[in-house]
Amino acid sequence: MYKIVVTNDDGIHALGIHKLVKSLEGIAEIIVVAPDTERSAEGHRITVREGLTVKQVDFHGMNDVKAWAVNGTPADCVKMALNVILKGRPDLVISGINAGVNLGKDIYYSGTVSAAREAVIYEIPAIAVSYDNHFHKDDFGEVEKLVRPVWEEIKIHDIPVDVLINMNIPHVKADELKGVVVTGLDIHHYRDRIDERPGAFGVPEYWLDREYSELKKIKNNDYHMIKNKYITMTPIHIDSTDYKFIKKMEKWKVIKKNLLAEE
């Protein structure tokens, strides 16, 4: 039977992961392995200086779903799923549904995306799923209805094992959704803002925030399309090497030879 590992960064008790599992009912065997507490914005951090524990837990009373809580990061959870819990390899890993989108450069900070990336490191296809409800984290609307057709189609298509799909869902009703599109990343859809606030003993604290610029929206990329009521899907390759620039670097005087070209 088709087997899917489900994980997230909001924690195993989060509403989003429950919604994800409900949307997958009847499509595959589901194994949930997720952090025991919220681990948002931890990127691809892994635990190496302390031990990890794996505890089987009840998952919202769903008796047909086996679930384990891990005292680690999203990437840790994927490692535990593949090396400790499962016998054999799953067909797919899905991470989410995150409360709040992960667009553009968010993919480098997001624990949701990093869990999917960890699966790809193990050569297992993966999808990271996020929902545009950052300011209403308990409202997932009709997300189950929105994503169900995607799961049914993905099951019949092959995702390359060196690619993860970053998927973002607008906060709209099913009859308002305009469709599903494949997009690029809008890396520049926001800029950092640092807010200085009074801290303890007169030492200032610096809080990270964001500023969004309408002028910098790139049409047809993920930020623009989700704001226009489309589900966005962006394929992200695990190999970040810029092979085109390698050709230019070969002309540098300090470069003696292209080791990649050697047999």
Short mmCIF file of C-alpha atoms in Angstrom, two decimals:
data_model
loop_
_atom_site.label_atom_id
_atom_site.label_comp_id
_atom_site.label_asym_id
_atom_site.label_seq_id
_atom_site.Cartn_x
_atom_site.Cartn_y
_atom_site.Cartn_z
CA MET A 1 0.00 0.00 0.00
CA TYR A 2 1.12 3.55 -0.75
CA LYS A 3 2.81 4.84 2.41
CA ILE A 4 3.19 8.48 3.49
CA VAL A 5 5.14 9.88 6.44
CA VAL A 6 3.57 13.08 7.79
CA THR A 7 5.51 15.57 9.89
CA ASN A 8 5.53 19.31 10.64
CA ASP A 9 7.19 22.06 12.67
CA ASP A 10 4.15 23.30 14.63
CA GLY A 11 4.11 20.19 16.80
CA ILE A 12 2.22 16.91 16.75
CA HIS A 13 -0.82 18.42 18.49
CA ALA A 14 -1.18 21.31 16.02
CA LEU A 15 -4.41 21.68 14.08
CA GLY A 16 -2.61 21.87 10.74
CA ILE A 17 -1.12 18.38 10.89
CA HIS A 18 -4.53 16.99 11.88
CA LYS A 19 -6.08 18.70 8.84
CA LEU A 20 -3.35 17.23 6.63
CA VAL A 21 -3.93 13.69 7.84
CA LYS A 22 -7.70 14.08 7.41
CA SER A 23 -7.15 15.22 3.82
CA LEU A 24 -5.12 12.06 3.13
CA GLU A 25 -7.66 9.58 4.50
CA GLY A 26 -8.20 6.66 2.13
CA ILE A 27 -5.31 7.63 -0.13
CA ALA A 28 -2.46 5.93 1.71
CA GLU A 29 -1.21 4.39 4.92
CA ILE A 30 -0.28 7.34 7.15
CA ILE A 31 2.55 7.39 9.69
CA VAL A 32 2.86 10.58 11.74
CA VAL A 33 6.25 11.49 13.23
CA ALA A 34 6.35 15.07 14.50
CA PRO A 35 7.95 17.26 17.19
CA ASP A 36 6.46 17.04 20.67
CA THR A 37 6.36 20.87 20.84
CA GLU A 38 6.38 23.74 18.35
CA ARG A 39 9.64 24.04 16.41
CA SER A 40 8.89 26.84 13.96
CA ALA A 41 11.62 28.73 12.07
CA GLU A 42 14.35 26.30 13.14
CA GLY A 43 15.53 25.77 9.58
CA HIS A 44 17.48 22.56 9.02
CA ARG A 45 18.76 22.29 12.58
CA ILE A 46 19.46 18.77 13.84
CA THR A 47 20.15 17.51 17.37
CA VAL A 48 23.69 16.23 17.93
CA ARG A 49 24.61 17.10 21.53
CA GLU A 50 21.76 15.36 23.34
CA GLY A 51 19.72 12.21 22.92
CA LEU A 52 16.42 12.00 21.08
CA THR A 53 13.37 10.16 22.39
CA VAL A 54 10.52 8.69 20.37
CA LYS A 55 7.14 8.20 22.05
CA GLN A 56 4.07 6.65 20.44
CA VAL A 57 0.99 8.82 21.09
CA ASP A 58 -2.71 8.97 20.32
CA PHE A 59 -3.43 11.08 17.27
CA HIS A 60 -6.74 12.87 17.74
CA GLY A 61 -8.50 9.56 18.39
CA MET A 62 -7.76 8.30 14.85
CA ASN A 63 -7.19 4.62 15.58
CA ASP A 64 -5.99 3.81 12.07
CA VAL A 65 -3.16 6.37 12.25
CA LYS A 66 0.03 5.50 14.10
CA ALA A 67 1.82 8.52 15.52
CA TRP A 68 5.06 9.24 17.33
CA ALA A 69 6.26 12.41 19.09
CA VAL A 70 9.97 13.26 18.97
CA ASN A 71 11.76 15.68 21.32
CA GLY A 72 13.63 17.21 18.40
CA THR A 73 13.44 19.32 15.27
CA PRO A 74 11.47 18.63 12.08
CA ALA A 75 14.62 17.29 10.41
CA ASP A 76 15.21 15.05 13.45
CA CYS A 77 11.68 13.68 13.06
CA VAL A 78 12.35 12.59 9.49
CA LYS A 79 15.58 10.92 10.56
CA MET A 80 13.76 9.06 13.35
CA ALA A 81 10.95 8.03 11.01
CA LEU A 82 13.28 6.60 8.39
CA ASN A 83 15.91 5.06 10.66
CA VAL A 84 14.06 4.03 13.84
CA ILE A 85 10.30 3.76 13.36
CA LEU A 86 9.67 2.48 9.84
CA LYS A 87 10.48 -0.86 8.35
CA GLY A 88 11.23 -0.02 4.74
CA ARG A 89 10.99 3.27 2.88
CA PRO A 90 7.85 5.38 2.49
CA ASP A 91 6.64 6.48 -0.93
CA LEU A 92 6.36 10.12 0.11
CA VAL A 93 6.99 12.52 3.00
CA ILE A 94 4.60 15.45 3.50
CA SER A 95 5.41 18.22 5.98
CA GLY A 96 2.66 20.54 7.23
CA ILE A 97 0.16 21.96 7.10
CA ASN A 98 2.03 24.97 8.44
CA ALA A 99 0.11 27.85 10.00
CA GLY A 100 1.32 30.65 7.74
CA VAL A 101 2.88 30.60 4.28
CA ASN A 102 6.48 29.76 3.40
CA LEU A 103 7.22 31.78 0.26
CA GLY A 104 10.44 32.86 -1.41
CA LYS A 105 13.41 32.97 0.97
CA ASP A 106 11.26 31.51 3.76
CA ILE A 107 12.37 28.11 2.49
CA TYR A 108 15.76 28.68 4.13
CA TYR A 109 14.32 29.40 7.59
CA SER A 110 11.27 27.16 7.63
CA GLY A 111 11.20 23.99 9.70
CA THR A 112 8.30 22.81 7.54
CA VAL A 113 10.38 23.00 4.37
CA SER A 114 13.47 21.60 6.08
CA ALA A 115 11.62 18.43 7.05
CA ALA A 116 10.77 17.90 3.39
CA ARG A 117 14.38 18.67 2.43
CA GLU A 118 15.60 16.06 4.91
CA ALA A 119 13.50 13.44 3.15
CA VAL A 120 15.01 14.44 -0.20
CA ILE A 121 18.48 14.02 1.31
CA TYR A 122 17.40 10.42 1.87
CA GLU A 123 16.23 10.29 -1.78
CA ILE A 124 12.55 10.17 -0.88
CA PRO A 125 10.10 12.53 -2.67
CA ALA A 126 8.69 15.19 -0.39
CA ILE A 127 6.22 18.06 -0.20
CA ALA A 128 6.12 21.00 2.22
CA VAL A 129 2.62 22.44 2.70
CA SER A 130 1.77 25.85 4.18
CA TYR A 131 -1.50 27.76 4.56
CA ASP A 132 -2.00 31.53 4.45
CA ASN A 133 -3.49 31.97 7.93
CA HIS A 134 -0.61 33.53 9.86
CA PHE A 135 -2.95 36.00 11.58
CA HIS A 136 -5.71 33.40 12.14
CA LYS A 137 -3.75 30.27 13.05
CA ASP A 138 -6.80 28.35 14.22
CA ASP A 139 -8.70 28.92 10.98
CA PHE A 140 -7.80 26.44 8.25
CA GLY A 141 -11.01 27.06 6.33
CA GLU A 142 -11.70 24.39 3.71
CA VAL A 143 -8.08 23.34 3.37
CA GLU A 144 -8.92 19.62 3.28
CA LYS A 145 -11.15 20.14 0.26
CA LEU A 146 -8.54 22.37 -1.41
CA VAL A 147 -5.64 19.91 -1.20
CA ARG A 148 -7.44 16.61 -1.74
CA PRO A 149 -7.30 16.80 -5.58
CA VAL A 150 -3.55 17.51 -5.36
CA TRP A 151 -2.91 14.36 -3.31
CA GLU A 152 -4.96 12.23 -5.69
CA GLU A 153 -2.91 13.43 -8.67
CA ILE A 154 0.47 13.27 -6.99
CA LYS A 155 -0.07 9.60 -6.27
CA ILE A 156 -0.07 8.85 -10.01
CA HIS A 157 2.95 11.01 -10.91
CA ASP A 158 6.62 10.52 -10.11
CA ILE A 159 8.36 13.30 -8.20
CA PRO A 160 12.15 13.19 -8.70
CA VAL A 161 13.91 12.00 -5.55
CA ASP A 162 16.22 15.03 -5.62
CA VAL A 163 13.34 17.54 -5.68
CA LEU A 164 10.96 18.76 -2.99
CA ILE A 165 7.76 20.61 -3.80
CA ASN A 166 7.04 23.74 -1.78
CA MET A 167 3.27 24.18 -1.75
CA ASN A 168 1.37 27.21 -0.42
CA ILE A 169 -2.40 27.49 -0.10
CA PRO A 170 -4.42 30.72 -0.04
CA HIS A 171 -6.97 31.32 2.71
CA VAL A 172 -10.05 31.09 0.47
CA LYS A 173 -13.15 28.95 0.16
CA ALA A 174 -13.02 26.08 -2.29
CA ASP A 175 -15.34 27.83 -4.76
CA GLU A 176 -13.09 30.94 -4.70
CA LEU A 177 -9.87 29.09 -5.55
CA LYS A 178 -8.71 30.01 -9.05
CA GLY A 179 -6.56 26.92 -9.52
CA VAL A 180 -3.17 25.34 -8.92
CA VAL A 181 -0.03 26.77 -10.57
CA VAL A 182 3.65 25.90 -10.79
CA THR A 183 5.72 28.95 -9.86
CA GLY A 184 9.18 30.20 -9.02
CA LEU A 185 10.22 31.70 -5.69
CA ASP A 186 9.81 35.43 -5.09
CA ILE A 187 12.98 35.89 -3.04
CA HIS A 188 12.45 39.66 -2.63
CA HIS A 189 8.80 39.89 -1.58
CA TYR A 190 9.76 41.27 1.85
CA ARG A 191 12.69 42.92 3.57
CA ASP A 192 13.82 42.58 7.18
CA ARG A 193 12.92 45.24 9.71
CA ILE A 194 14.66 45.36 13.08
CA ASP A 195 12.60 46.87 15.91
CA GLU A 196 14.50 48.08 18.97
CA ARG A 197 12.64 47.78 22.26
CA PRO A 198 13.59 48.42 25.91
CA GLY A 199 14.97 45.33 27.58
CA ALA A 200 15.90 44.23 31.07
CA PHE A 201 18.41 46.36 33.02
CA GLY A 202 18.43 49.01 30.30
CA VAL A 203 19.87 46.68 27.63
CA PRO A 204 17.96 47.10 24.36
CA GLU A 205 16.38 44.13 22.60
CA TYR A 206 16.15 43.78 18.83
CA TRP A 207 13.07 42.10 17.35
CA LEU A 208 12.92 40.81 13.80
CA ASP A 209 9.95 41.88 11.71
CA ARG A 210 9.14 42.27 8.02
CA GLU A 211 8.16 44.94 5.55
CA TYR A 212 6.29 43.96 2.39
CA SER A 213 6.59 46.06 -0.75
CA GLU A 214 3.89 45.93 -3.39
CA LEU A 215 6.38 47.35 -5.89
CA LYS A 216 8.66 44.35 -5.61
CA LYS A 217 6.07 41.69 -6.37
CA ILE A 218 7.17 39.53 -9.27
CA LYS A 219 4.23 38.39 -11.36
CA ASN A 220 3.66 34.66 -11.66
CA ASN A 221 5.96 33.86 -8.72
CA ASP A 222 4.71 32.34 -5.48
CA TYR A 223 3.92 35.52 -3.51
CA HIS A 224 1.99 37.15 -6.34
CA MET A 225 0.03 34.03 -7.24
CA ILE A 226 -1.08 33.08 -3.73
CA LYS A 227 -2.32 36.63 -3.19
CA ASN A 228 -4.37 36.12 -6.35
CA LYS A 229 -6.07 33.00 -4.92
CA TYR A 230 -3.95 30.25 -6.50
CA ILE A 231 -2.34 27.27 -4.81
CA THR A 232 1.34 27.54 -5.67
CA MET A 233 3.71 24.60 -6.16
CA THR A 234 7.44 25.25 -6.55
CA PRO A 235 9.86 22.40 -7.31
CA ILE A 236 13.12 22.94 -5.40
CA HIS A 237 16.24 20.97 -6.29
CA ILE A 238 18.45 19.72 -3.48
CA ASP A 239 21.62 20.45 -5.49
CA SER A 240 22.26 24.19 -5.20
CA THR A 241 25.38 24.17 -7.37
CA ASP A 242 25.42 26.89 -10.04
CA TYR A 243 26.77 24.88 -12.95
CA LYS A 244 26.57 27.85 -15.35
CA PHE A 245 28.83 29.91 -13.10
CA ILE A 246 31.28 27.00 -12.91
CA LYS A 247 31.96 27.60 -16.61
CA LYS A 248 32.83 31.24 -15.92
CA MET A 249 34.96 30.39 -12.90
CA GLU A 250 37.04 28.01 -14.99
CA LYS A 251 38.48 31.11 -16.69
CA TRP A 252 39.83 32.53 -13.42
CA LYS A 253 43.64 32.49 -13.30
CA VAL A 254 43.65 30.81 -9.91
CA ILE A 255 41.51 27.92 -11.17
CA LYS A 256 43.75 25.17 -12.57
CA LYS A 257 41.22 22.63 -13.71
CA ASN A 258 37.62 21.57 -13.47
CA LEU A 259 37.57 18.58 -11.14
CA LEU A 260 33.93 17.96 -12.01
CA ALA A 261 34.94 17.23 -15.60
CA GLU A 262 37.47 14.54 -14.68
CA GLU A 263 36.53 10.96 -15.29
#
